[in-house]
Amino acid sequence: MGRARGAGYGGGNDEREQTLNQLLVEMDGFEANEGIIIVAATNRKDVLDPALLRPGRFDRQVTVPSPDSRGREKILGVHARKLPTGPDVDLRIIARGTPGFSGADLANLVNESALAAARIGRRLVTMEDFEKAKDKILMGAERRSMVRTKTQLEKTAYHEAGHALVGSLLPKCQPVYKATIIARGGAGGMVMSLPEMDRLNFYRDECHDELAMTMAGKAAEIFKYGEDQVSNGPSGDIQQASSLARAMVMRWGMSDLVGNIDYSEAAEGYSGRTSGLSTSAGTKELIESEVRTFVQDGYDLALKTITDNKMRFENLAQGLLEYETLTGAEIKKVMEGEVLNRDEDEDDSTSAGGTPSVTAIPKTKPKSKLSDGGMEPEPSV
């Protein structure tokens, strides 16, 4: 209803615009409206009619971003209040391992963890259940029933090993949280990265390393099997890399040739408020040339990293074939040829990639225990 006028199909007689006009009249501050407060919310401030935001209408604007680590901990405490949790559950660790999660994501995380515990008949929700729920939200549900040949699994392992290797070795990449060759969602395998802290800005060197990690899957396939054996698996990687490169060139001014000019509106065209900027054919060619250069540079860096670390790459691929899923701490061990002992590494695997900033937080004390060592949920009031 608050969308900018003039963008509708019915012109001035559009019912939505008439409603907006009437609302603007009523909000002008007549005596009959004294004592009335109007509150509204939107996630598309960019398409609102400018008249709504003028003084005397919506005077105060409150921005509600995604919660930070402390906010996520408080939100988790609200949703997990009536949940019977085990003594190993620490909401601070969960909050630190879920950067970027909204309140709805955190509520879904608590519900999924309870379902994960109920499926195996567990009376208490443990940290393992929260990790399973986080994996499901971040990477999609497991599809273990998906039938794949040994060759397909091997190619998937080398593809994901490329992502994990480059993401672990390049200094500006986000820490690798988990790598898996189990089919999840619509993907045959996946490597997830999570920042150690909430990400506020994107920096140029970080973006170039992220491009390299994104293109590492295709570089790994070509390095292992040759250019003629590359699959359509990297299609999602190419889309992600192209989107990031275009943002660097067209919005963030990270291209020396294109300069500090925002061309995103020209690419998006008509936005409802303006008719969009027009760019020359030469500028469009320059932008696409820079985007292609950024992506190609990322691919070349990924291929060089894999070539310089052939043994680590091979170890990681074989480790994925053997264990199917590796955490961030396990990836570092497997790359160096170490044999995993899952019983000893169990504590490390519960953290977000085994990063020190998460595991250094002390765990909470047990709530209650039975005399025989079993755990009993506390009764809810």
mmCIF file of C-alpha atoms in Angstrom:
data_model
loop_
_atom_site.group_PDB
_atom_site.id
_atom_site.type_symbol
_atom_site.label_atom_id
_atom_site.label_comp_id
_atom_site.label_asym_id
_atom_site.label_seq_id
_atom_site.Cartn_x
_atom_site.Cartn_y
_atom_site.Cartn_z
ATOM 1 C CA MET A 1 0.000 0.000 0.000
ATOM 2 C CA GLY A 2 2.876 2.380 0.702
ATOM 3 C CA ARG A 3 4.584 1.794 -2.627
ATOM 4 C CA ALA A 4 5.524 4.933 -4.560
ATOM 5 C CA ARG A 5 2.635 6.376 -6.538
ATOM 6 C CA GLY A 6 2.794 6.408 -10.299
ATOM 7 C CA ALA A 7 4.033 2.838 -10.600
ATOM 8 C CA GLY A 8 0.609 1.176 -10.611
ATOM 9 C CA TYR A 9 -1.377 -0.151 -13.534
ATOM 10 C CA GLY A 10 -4.470 1.947 -12.898
ATOM 11 C CA GLY A 11 -2.862 5.371 -12.802
ATOM 12 C CA GLY A 12 -4.486 7.842 -10.422
ATOM 13 C CA ASN A 13 -7.626 5.735 -10.147
ATOM 14 C CA ASP A 14 -5.750 2.740 -8.726
ATOM 15 C CA GLU A 15 -7.449 1.697 -5.470
ATOM 16 C CA ARG A 16 -4.101 1.235 -3.784
ATOM 17 C CA GLU A 17 -3.069 4.785 -4.627
ATOM 18 C CA GLN A 18 -6.420 6.155 -3.473
ATOM 19 C CA THR A 19 -5.963 4.360 -0.153
ATOM 20 C CA LEU A 20 -2.462 5.787 0.182
ATOM 21 C CA ASN A 21 -3.690 9.301 -0.625
ATOM 22 C CA GLN A 22 -6.381 9.017 2.036
ATOM 23 C CA LEU A 23 -3.859 7.743 4.570
ATOM 24 C CA LEU A 24 -1.547 10.672 3.836
ATOM 25 C CA VAL A 25 -4.443 13.111 4.357
ATOM 26 C CA GLU A 26 -5.404 11.514 7.660
ATOM 27 C CA MET A 27 -1.799 11.641 8.858
ATOM 28 C CA ASP A 28 -1.424 15.382 8.236
ATOM 29 C CA GLY A 29 -2.262 16.116 11.882
ATOM 30 C CA PHE A 30 -5.852 17.351 12.098
ATOM 31 C CA GLU A 31 -7.343 17.937 15.558
ATOM 32 C CA ALA A 32 -9.623 14.926 15.187
ATOM 33 C CA ASN A 33 -6.575 12.688 15.033
ATOM 34 C CA GLU A 34 -4.958 13.778 18.294
ATOM 35 C CA GLY A 35 -3.828 10.920 20.513
ATOM 36 C CA ILE A 36 -3.543 8.476 17.606
ATOM 37 C CA ILE A 37 -0.222 6.791 16.905
ATOM 38 C CA ILE A 38 0.332 4.996 13.609
ATOM 39 C CA VAL A 39 2.911 2.233 13.521
ATOM 40 C CA ALA A 40 4.000 0.443 10.343
ATOM 41 C CA ALA A 41 6.716 -1.964 9.280
ATOM 42 C CA THR A 42 8.362 -2.791 5.962
ATOM 43 C CA ASN A 43 11.376 -4.632 4.607
ATOM 44 C CA ARG A 44 11.332 -2.598 1.369
ATOM 45 C CA LYS A 45 12.015 0.967 2.401
ATOM 46 C CA ASP A 46 13.443 1.678 -1.048
ATOM 47 C CA VAL A 47 10.025 1.423 -2.746
ATOM 48 C CA LEU A 48 8.035 3.530 -0.254
ATOM 49 C CA ASP A 49 6.395 6.747 -1.365
ATOM 50 C CA PRO A 50 8.557 9.710 -0.239
ATOM 51 C CA ALA A 51 5.501 11.455 1.212
ATOM 52 C CA LEU A 52 5.173 8.759 3.882
ATOM 53 C CA LEU A 53 8.574 9.613 5.359
ATOM 54 C CA ARG A 54 8.144 13.389 5.533
ATOM 55 C CA PRO A 55 8.057 15.130 8.943
ATOM 56 C CA GLY A 56 4.610 14.946 10.487
ATOM 57 C CA ARG A 57 3.883 11.488 9.108
ATOM 58 C CA PHE A 58 6.223 8.671 10.106
ATOM 59 C CA ASP A 59 8.587 10.839 12.130
ATOM 60 C CA ARG A 60 10.627 8.115 13.812
ATOM 61 C CA GLN A 61 12.252 5.347 11.814
ATOM 62 C CA VAL A 62 13.644 2.371 13.732
ATOM 63 C CA THR A 63 15.970 0.042 11.816
ATOM 64 C CA VAL A 64 15.798 -3.583 12.988
ATOM 65 C CA PRO A 65 18.850 -5.486 11.697
ATOM 66 C CA SER A 66 19.627 -9.140 12.233
ATOM 67 C CA PRO A 67 20.578 -9.732 15.883
ATOM 68 C CA ASP A 68 24.204 -9.813 16.997
ATOM 69 C CA SER A 69 25.727 -12.595 19.076
ATOM 70 C CA ARG A 70 24.299 -11.383 22.366
ATOM 71 C CA GLY A 71 20.885 -10.791 20.794
ATOM 72 C CA ARG A 72 20.868 -14.289 19.318
ATOM 73 C CA GLU A 73 21.670 -15.744 22.736
ATOM 74 C CA LYS A 74 18.715 -13.909 24.291
ATOM 75 C CA ILE A 75 16.377 -14.993 21.485
ATOM 76 C CA LEU A 76 17.520 -18.599 21.825
ATOM 77 C CA GLY A 77 16.859 -18.369 25.565
ATOM 78 C CA VAL A 78 13.265 -17.328 24.898
ATOM 79 C CA HIS A 79 12.572 -20.129 22.418
ATOM 80 C CA ALA A 80 14.429 -22.798 24.412
ATOM 81 C CA ARG A 81 12.846 -21.829 27.720
ATOM 82 C CA LYS A 82 10.392 -24.742 27.792
ATOM 83 C CA LEU A 83 12.713 -27.151 26.008
ATOM 84 C CA PRO A 84 14.315 -29.930 28.103
ATOM 85 C CA THR A 85 17.987 -29.449 27.259
ATOM 86 C CA GLY A 86 20.978 -31.551 28.220
ATOM 87 C CA PRO A 87 23.853 -30.365 30.404
ATOM 88 C CA ASP A 88 26.156 -29.898 27.391
ATOM 89 C CA VAL A 89 23.926 -27.286 25.738
ATOM 90 C CA ASP A 90 25.381 -23.779 25.897
ATOM 91 C CA LEU A 91 23.326 -21.123 24.156
ATOM 92 C CA ARG A 92 26.371 -18.853 23.894
ATOM 93 C CA ILE A 93 28.167 -21.363 21.699
ATOM 94 C CA ILE A 94 25.075 -21.795 19.541
ATOM 95 C CA ALA A 95 24.675 -18.024 19.230
ATOM 96 C CA ARG A 96 28.334 -17.570 18.222
ATOM 97 C CA GLY A 97 27.962 -20.326 15.619
ATOM 98 C CA THR A 98 24.890 -18.838 13.925
ATOM 99 C CA PRO A 99 25.951 -15.427 12.521
ATOM 100 C CA GLY A 100 23.388 -13.860 10.224
ATOM 101 C CA PHE A 101 20.470 -15.832 11.662
ATOM 102 C CA SER A 102 17.263 -13.863 12.163
ATOM 103 C CA GLY A 103 14.833 -14.396 15.012
ATOM 104 C CA ALA A 104 12.714 -16.675 12.832
ATOM 105 C CA ASP A 105 15.809 -18.706 11.874
ATOM 106 C CA LEU A 106 16.658 -19.186 15.551
ATOM 107 C CA ALA A 107 13.114 -20.254 16.398
ATOM 108 C CA ASN A 108 13.290 -22.745 13.541
ATOM 109 C CA LEU A 109 16.667 -23.957 14.853
ATOM 110 C CA VAL A 110 15.187 -24.735 18.278
ATOM 111 C CA ASN A 111 12.187 -26.525 16.751
ATOM 112 C CA GLU A 112 14.382 -28.594 14.419
ATOM 113 C CA SER A 113 16.687 -29.580 17.275
ATOM 114 C CA ALA A 114 13.711 -30.797 19.301
ATOM 115 C CA LEU A 115 12.500 -32.819 16.320
ATOM 116 C CA ALA A 116 15.970 -34.293 15.821
ATOM 117 C CA ALA A 117 16.025 -35.463 19.447
ATOM 118 C CA ALA A 118 12.485 -36.843 19.265
ATOM 119 C CA ARG A 119 13.240 -38.879 16.125
ATOM 120 C CA ILE A 120 15.777 -41.023 17.969
ATOM 121 C CA GLY A 121 13.780 -41.188 21.204
ATOM 122 C CA ARG A 122 16.043 -38.903 23.218
ATOM 123 C CA ARG A 123 14.411 -37.292 26.243
ATOM 124 C CA LEU A 124 16.733 -34.292 26.303
ATOM 125 C CA VAL A 125 17.891 -32.029 23.494
ATOM 126 C CA THR A 126 21.685 -32.125 23.304
ATOM 127 C CA MET A 127 24.304 -30.058 21.523
ATOM 128 C CA GLU A 128 24.465 -32.728 18.831
ATOM 129 C CA ASP A 129 20.785 -32.133 18.056
ATOM 130 C CA PHE A 130 21.393 -28.401 17.712
ATOM 131 C CA GLU A 131 24.283 -29.095 15.326
ATOM 132 C CA LYS A 132 22.097 -31.377 13.206
ATOM 133 C CA ALA A 133 19.389 -28.715 13.119
ATOM 134 C CA LYS A 134 21.908 -26.035 12.126
ATOM 135 C CA ASP A 135 23.234 -28.230 9.325
ATOM 136 C CA LYS A 136 19.696 -28.790 8.059
ATOM 137 C CA ILE A 137 18.933 -25.056 8.016
ATOM 138 C CA LEU A 138 22.257 -24.023 6.461
ATOM 139 C CA MET A 139 22.765 -26.849 3.984
ATOM 140 C CA GLY A 140 19.333 -28.429 3.545
ATOM 141 C CA ALA A 141 17.953 -31.793 4.616
ATOM 142 C CA GLU A 142 20.041 -34.894 4.019
ATOM 143 C CA ARG A 143 19.048 -37.082 1.069
ATOM 144 C CA ARG A 144 20.723 -40.361 1.975
ATOM 145 C CA SER A 145 18.281 -42.272 -0.192
ATOM 146 C CA MET A 146 19.770 -40.664 -3.306
ATOM 147 C CA VAL A 147 21.438 -43.396 -5.387
ATOM 148 C CA ARG A 148 24.841 -42.493 -6.853
ATOM 149 C CA THR A 149 27.560 -44.564 -8.438
ATOM 150 C CA LYS A 150 31.071 -44.816 -7.068
ATOM 151 C CA THR A 151 32.334 -42.588 -9.890
ATOM 152 C CA GLN A 152 29.761 -39.900 -9.138
ATOM 153 C CA LEU A 153 30.649 -39.932 -5.436
ATOM 154 C CA GLU A 154 34.337 -39.667 -6.278
ATOM 155 C CA LYS A 155 33.829 -36.665 -8.556
ATOM 156 C CA THR A 156 31.673 -35.009 -5.907
ATOM 157 C CA ALA A 157 34.391 -35.608 -3.304
ATOM 158 C CA TYR A 158 37.096 -33.997 -5.457
ATOM 159 C CA HIS A 159 34.800 -31.066 -6.277
ATOM 160 C CA GLU A 160 34.049 -30.372 -2.601
ATOM 161 C CA ALA A 161 37.673 -31.019 -1.641
ATOM 162 C CA GLY A 162 38.652 -28.143 -3.937
ATOM 163 C CA HIS A 163 36.278 -25.776 -2.148
ATOM 164 C CA ALA A 164 37.401 -26.922 1.293
ATOM 165 C CA LEU A 165 41.129 -26.809 0.474
ATOM 166 C CA VAL A 166 41.095 -23.301 -0.987
ATOM 167 C CA GLY A 167 38.766 -22.033 1.730
ATOM 168 C CA SER A 168 41.078 -23.404 4.419
ATOM 169 C CA LEU A 169 44.374 -22.176 2.928
ATOM 170 C CA LEU A 170 43.527 -18.675 1.671
ATOM 171 C CA PRO A 171 43.904 -16.269 4.609
ATOM 172 C CA LYS A 172 40.972 -13.966 3.829
ATOM 173 C CA CYS A 173 38.316 -16.647 3.309
ATOM 174 C CA GLN A 174 35.672 -17.204 5.953
ATOM 175 C CA PRO A 175 36.512 -20.255 8.130
ATOM 176 C CA VAL A 176 35.235 -23.513 6.651
ATOM 177 C CA TYR A 177 32.490 -24.813 8.920
ATOM 178 C CA LYS A 178 31.758 -28.195 7.344
ATOM 179 C CA ALA A 179 32.258 -30.190 4.137
ATOM 180 C CA THR A 180 30.061 -33.079 3.064
ATOM 181 C CA ILE A 181 29.437 -35.278 0.033
ATOM 182 C CA ILE A 182 26.025 -36.327 1.348
ATOM 183 C CA ALA A 183 23.312 -34.918 -0.912
ATOM 184 C CA ARG A 184 21.590 -32.011 0.835
ATOM 185 C CA GLY A 185 18.743 -29.973 -0.565
ATOM 186 C CA GLY A 186 19.316 -29.703 -4.295
ATOM 187 C CA ALA A 187 23.093 -30.198 -4.126
ATOM 188 C CA GLY A 188 25.073 -33.429 -4.329
ATOM 189 C CA GLY A 189 27.592 -32.097 -1.794
ATOM 190 C CA MET A 190 28.405 -28.882 -0.020
ATOM 191 C CA VAL A 191 31.078 -26.854 1.746
ATOM 192 C CA MET A 192 29.791 -24.271 4.194
ATOM 193 C CA SER A 193 31.706 -21.290 5.586
ATOM 194 C CA LEU A 194 30.739 -19.309 8.651
ATOM 195 C CA PRO A 195 32.429 -16.114 9.869
ATOM 196 C CA GLU A 196 33.909 -16.235 13.353
ATOM 197 C CA MET A 197 32.068 -13.014 14.175
ATOM 198 C CA ASP A 198 29.179 -11.085 12.656
ATOM 199 C CA ARG A 199 30.172 -9.777 9.240
ATOM 200 C CA LEU A 200 29.603 -6.049 8.873
ATOM 201 C CA ASN A 201 31.612 -5.158 5.759
ATOM 202 C CA PHE A 202 33.059 -6.752 2.643
ATOM 203 C CA TYR A 203 36.681 -5.937 1.810
ATOM 204 C CA ARG A 204 38.331 -6.191 -1.577
ATOM 205 C CA ASP A 205 40.978 -8.761 -0.633
ATOM 206 C CA GLU A 206 38.342 -10.866 1.121
ATOM 207 C CA CYS A 207 36.126 -10.767 -1.946
ATOM 208 C CA HIS A 208 38.934 -11.939 -4.229
ATOM 209 C CA ASP A 209 39.665 -14.882 -1.924
ATOM 210 C CA GLU A 210 35.948 -15.690 -1.727
ATOM 211 C CA LEU A 211 35.826 -15.725 -5.533
ATOM 212 C CA ALA A 212 38.719 -18.167 -5.556
ATOM 213 C CA MET A 213 36.976 -20.459 -3.068
ATOM 214 C CA THR A 214 33.752 -20.297 -5.081
ATOM 215 C CA MET A 215 35.507 -21.274 -8.323
ATOM 216 C CA ALA A 216 37.652 -23.931 -6.619
ATOM 217 C CA GLY A 217 35.120 -26.681 -7.369
ATOM 218 C CA LYS A 218 35.487 -26.273 -11.112
ATOM 219 C CA ALA A 219 39.250 -25.845 -10.795
ATOM 220 C CA ALA A 220 39.414 -29.116 -8.835
ATOM 221 C CA GLU A 221 37.431 -31.015 -11.478
ATOM 222 C CA ILE A 222 39.652 -29.731 -14.282
ATOM 223 C CA PHE A 223 42.831 -30.386 -12.287
ATOM 224 C CA LYS A 224 41.810 -33.980 -11.531
ATOM 225 C CA TYR A 225 39.947 -35.073 -14.657
ATOM 226 C CA GLY A 226 40.823 -32.558 -17.388
ATOM 227 C CA GLU A 227 38.787 -29.889 -19.150
ATOM 228 C CA ASP A 228 36.769 -32.387 -21.191
ATOM 229 C CA GLN A 229 35.466 -34.101 -18.031
ATOM 230 C CA VAL A 230 34.163 -30.992 -16.259
ATOM 231 C CA SER A 231 30.494 -31.356 -15.273
ATOM 232 C CA ASN A 232 27.585 -28.949 -14.846
ATOM 233 C CA GLY A 233 28.098 -29.181 -11.075
ATOM 234 C CA PRO A 234 29.831 -25.787 -10.876
ATOM 235 C CA SER A 235 26.799 -23.991 -12.343
ATOM 236 C CA GLY A 236 25.702 -22.746 -8.926
ATOM 237 C CA ASP A 237 29.281 -21.716 -8.152
ATOM 238 C CA ILE A 238 29.456 -19.706 -11.376
ATOM 239 C CA GLN A 239 26.204 -17.905 -10.544
ATOM 240 C CA GLN A 240 27.451 -17.070 -7.048
ATOM 241 C CA ALA A 241 30.823 -15.868 -8.317
ATOM 242 C CA SER A 242 29.226 -13.743 -11.051
ATOM 243 C CA SER A 243 26.874 -12.122 -8.543
ATOM 244 C CA LEU A 244 29.725 -11.263 -6.180
ATOM 245 C CA ALA A 245 31.937 -9.957 -9.002
ATOM 246 C CA ARG A 246 29.134 -7.752 -10.375
ATOM 247 C CA ALA A 247 28.549 -6.317 -6.896
ATOM 248 C CA MET A 248 32.261 -5.535 -6.602
ATOM 249 C CA VAL A 249 32.322 -3.783 -9.976
ATOM 250 C CA MET A 250 28.899 -2.122 -10.157
ATOM 251 C CA ARG A 251 28.086 -1.244 -6.560
ATOM 252 C CA TRP A 252 31.160 -1.279 -4.348
ATOM 253 C CA GLY A 253 33.663 0.581 -6.568
ATOM 254 C CA MET A 254 36.309 -2.158 -6.313
ATOM 255 C CA SER A 255 37.297 -1.973 -9.990
ATOM 256 C CA ASP A 256 40.014 0.506 -10.912
ATOM 257 C CA LEU A 257 38.855 0.647 -14.550
ATOM 258 C CA VAL A 258 35.141 1.181 -13.874
ATOM 259 C CA GLY A 259 35.738 3.560 -10.980
ATOM 260 C CA ASN A 260 33.654 4.708 -8.044
ATOM 261 C CA ILE A 261 30.317 4.838 -9.825
ATOM 262 C CA ASP A 262 27.159 2.932 -8.939
ATOM 263 C CA TYR A 263 25.838 1.193 -12.042
ATOM 264 C CA SER A 264 23.451 -1.145 -10.218
ATOM 265 C CA GLU A 265 20.417 1.043 -10.952
ATOM 266 C CA ALA A 266 21.276 1.035 -14.637
ATOM 267 C CA ALA A 267 21.322 -2.755 -14.610
ATOM 268 C CA GLU A 268 18.064 -3.050 -12.667
ATOM 269 C CA GLY A 269 16.302 -0.479 -14.864
ATOM 270 C CA TYR A 270 12.928 0.967 -13.895
ATOM 271 C CA SER A 271 12.514 0.939 -10.107
ATOM 272 C CA GLY A 272 9.199 2.716 -9.684
ATOM 273 C CA ARG A 273 10.736 6.001 -8.610
ATOM 274 C CA THR A 274 13.140 6.707 -11.431
ATOM 275 C CA SER A 275 13.419 5.569 -15.001
ATOM 276 C CA GLY A 276 16.898 4.185 -14.434
ATOM 277 C CA LEU A 277 20.252 5.399 -15.646
ATOM 278 C CA SER A 278 21.410 4.844 -19.170
ATOM 279 C CA THR A 279 24.908 3.537 -19.865
ATOM 280 C CA SER A 280 26.790 3.449 -23.117
ATOM 281 C CA ALA A 281 27.664 0.241 -24.921
ATOM 282 C CA GLY A 282 31.333 0.836 -24.145
ATOM 283 C CA THR A 283 30.629 1.098 -20.412
ATOM 284 C CA LYS A 284 28.612 -2.117 -20.467
ATOM 285 C CA GLU A 285 31.446 -3.915 -22.219
ATOM 286 C CA LEU A 286 33.923 -2.544 -19.694
ATOM 287 C CA ILE A 287 31.775 -3.710 -16.776
ATOM 288 C CA GLU A 288 31.358 -7.216 -18.179
ATOM 289 C CA SER A 289 35.060 -7.355 -18.998
ATOM 290 C CA GLU A 290 35.942 -6.487 -15.409
ATOM 291 C CA VAL A 291 33.441 -9.010 -14.036
ATOM 292 C CA ARG A 292 34.951 -11.694 -16.284
ATOM 293 C CA THR A 293 38.462 -10.706 -15.159
ATOM 294 C CA PHE A 294 37.556 -10.892 -11.460
ATOM 295 C CA VAL A 295 35.994 -14.348 -11.848
ATOM 296 C CA GLN A 296 38.872 -15.620 -13.983
ATOM 297 C CA ASP A 297 41.431 -14.316 -11.497
ATOM 298 C CA GLY A 298 39.577 -16.199 -8.759
ATOM 299 C CA TYR A 299 39.644 -19.383 -10.844
ATOM 300 C CA ASP A 300 43.369 -18.991 -11.563
ATOM 301 C CA LEU A 301 44.137 -18.471 -7.855
ATOM 302 C CA ALA A 302 42.080 -21.553 -6.952
ATOM 303 C CA LEU A 303 43.839 -23.694 -9.570
ATOM 304 C CA LYS A 304 47.278 -22.489 -8.393
ATOM 305 C CA THR A 305 46.385 -23.256 -4.762
ATOM 306 C CA ILE A 306 45.269 -26.784 -5.649
ATOM 307 C CA THR A 307 48.321 -27.379 -7.847
ATOM 308 C CA ASP A 308 50.702 -26.215 -5.102
ATOM 309 C CA ASN A 309 48.962 -28.469 -2.542
ATOM 310 C CA LYS A 310 48.342 -31.636 -4.547
ATOM 311 C CA MET A 311 48.930 -34.009 -1.649
ATOM 312 C CA ARG A 312 46.635 -32.101 0.699
ATOM 313 C CA PHE A 313 43.978 -32.001 -2.012
ATOM 314 C CA GLU A 314 44.215 -35.767 -2.534
ATOM 315 C CA ASN A 315 44.119 -36.446 1.219
ATOM 316 C CA LEU A 316 41.047 -34.277 1.619
ATOM 317 C CA ALA A 317 39.171 -35.942 -1.248
ATOM 318 C CA GLN A 318 39.932 -39.416 0.108
ATOM 319 C CA GLY A 319 38.916 -38.278 3.577
ATOM 320 C CA LEU A 320 35.546 -37.118 2.278
ATOM 321 C CA LEU A 321 35.050 -40.449 0.535
ATOM 322 C CA GLU A 322 35.804 -42.270 3.776
ATOM 323 C CA TYR A 323 34.019 -40.111 6.348
ATOM 324 C CA GLU A 324 31.398 -38.390 4.102
ATOM 325 C CA THR A 325 31.235 -35.340 6.406
ATOM 326 C CA LEU A 326 34.130 -33.383 7.906
ATOM 327 C CA THR A 327 34.091 -30.432 10.290
ATOM 328 C CA GLY A 328 36.489 -27.516 9.995
ATOM 329 C CA ALA A 329 38.909 -28.975 12.563
ATOM 330 C CA GLU A 330 38.793 -32.408 10.904
ATOM 331 C CA ILE A 331 39.494 -30.892 7.472
ATOM 332 C CA LYS A 332 42.781 -29.454 8.747
ATOM 333 C CA LYS A 333 43.802 -32.835 10.183
ATOM 334 C CA VAL A 334 42.838 -34.813 7.077
ATOM 335 C CA MET A 335 44.733 -32.398 4.810
ATOM 336 C CA GLU A 336 47.923 -33.151 6.710
ATOM 337 C CA GLY A 337 47.346 -36.891 6.403
ATOM 338 C CA GLU A 338 46.321 -37.493 10.023
ATOM 339 C CA VAL A 339 43.930 -40.334 10.846
ATOM 340 C CA LEU A 340 40.737 -39.239 12.560
ATOM 341 C CA ASN A 341 39.548 -40.748 15.805
ATOM 342 C CA ARG A 342 35.961 -39.611 15.960
ATOM 343 C CA ASP A 343 35.621 -40.477 19.681
ATOM 344 C CA GLU A 344 38.471 -38.165 20.671
ATOM 345 C CA ASP A 345 37.418 -35.446 18.240
ATOM 346 C CA GLU A 346 33.790 -35.469 19.339
ATOM 347 C CA ASP A 347 34.117 -32.359 21.491
ATOM 348 C CA ASP A 348 35.815 -30.434 18.682
ATOM 349 C CA SER A 349 33.168 -31.430 16.141
ATOM 350 C CA THR A 350 30.375 -29.804 18.135
ATOM 351 C CA SER A 351 31.773 -26.345 17.546
ATOM 352 C CA ALA A 352 31.441 -24.298 14.389
ATOM 353 C CA GLY A 353 34.433 -25.698 12.559
ATOM 354 C CA GLY A 354 36.467 -26.005 15.764
ATOM 355 C CA THR A 355 37.304 -22.310 15.773
ATOM 356 C CA PRO A 356 38.952 -21.033 18.986
ATOM 357 C CA SER A 357 36.527 -18.124 19.348
ATOM 358 C CA VAL A 358 33.673 -20.587 19.796
ATOM 359 C CA THR A 359 35.276 -23.431 21.724
ATOM 360 C CA ALA A 360 36.981 -21.105 24.200
ATOM 361 C CA ILE A 361 33.627 -20.238 25.771
ATOM 362 C CA PRO A 362 33.079 -22.252 28.967
ATOM 363 C CA LYS A 363 30.147 -24.610 29.004
ATOM 364 C CA THR A 364 27.244 -24.358 31.426
ATOM 365 C CA LYS A 365 26.907 -26.585 34.460
ATOM 366 C CA PRO A 366 24.559 -29.600 34.387
ATOM 367 C CA LYS A 367 20.990 -28.877 35.365
ATOM 368 C CA SER A 368 20.043 -32.127 37.064
ATOM 369 C CA LYS A 369 21.028 -35.785 37.098
ATOM 370 C CA LEU A 370 19.490 -38.981 38.410
ATOM 371 C CA SER A 371 21.340 -41.173 40.865
ATOM 372 C CA ASP A 372 22.009 -43.780 38.177
ATOM 373 C CA GLY A 373 23.640 -41.234 35.873
ATOM 374 C CA GLY A 374 20.631 -40.689 33.619
ATOM 375 C CA MET A 375 19.276 -37.259 32.775
ATOM 376 C CA GLU A 376 15.744 -36.117 33.449
ATOM 377 C CA PRO A 377 14.055 -33.026 31.990
ATOM 378 C CA GLU A 378 12.965 -30.420 34.477
ATOM 379 C CA PRO A 379 9.167 -30.038 34.758
ATOM 380 C CA SER A 380 7.782 -26.949 33.070
ATOM 381 C CA VAL A 381 5.561 -24.658 35.101
#
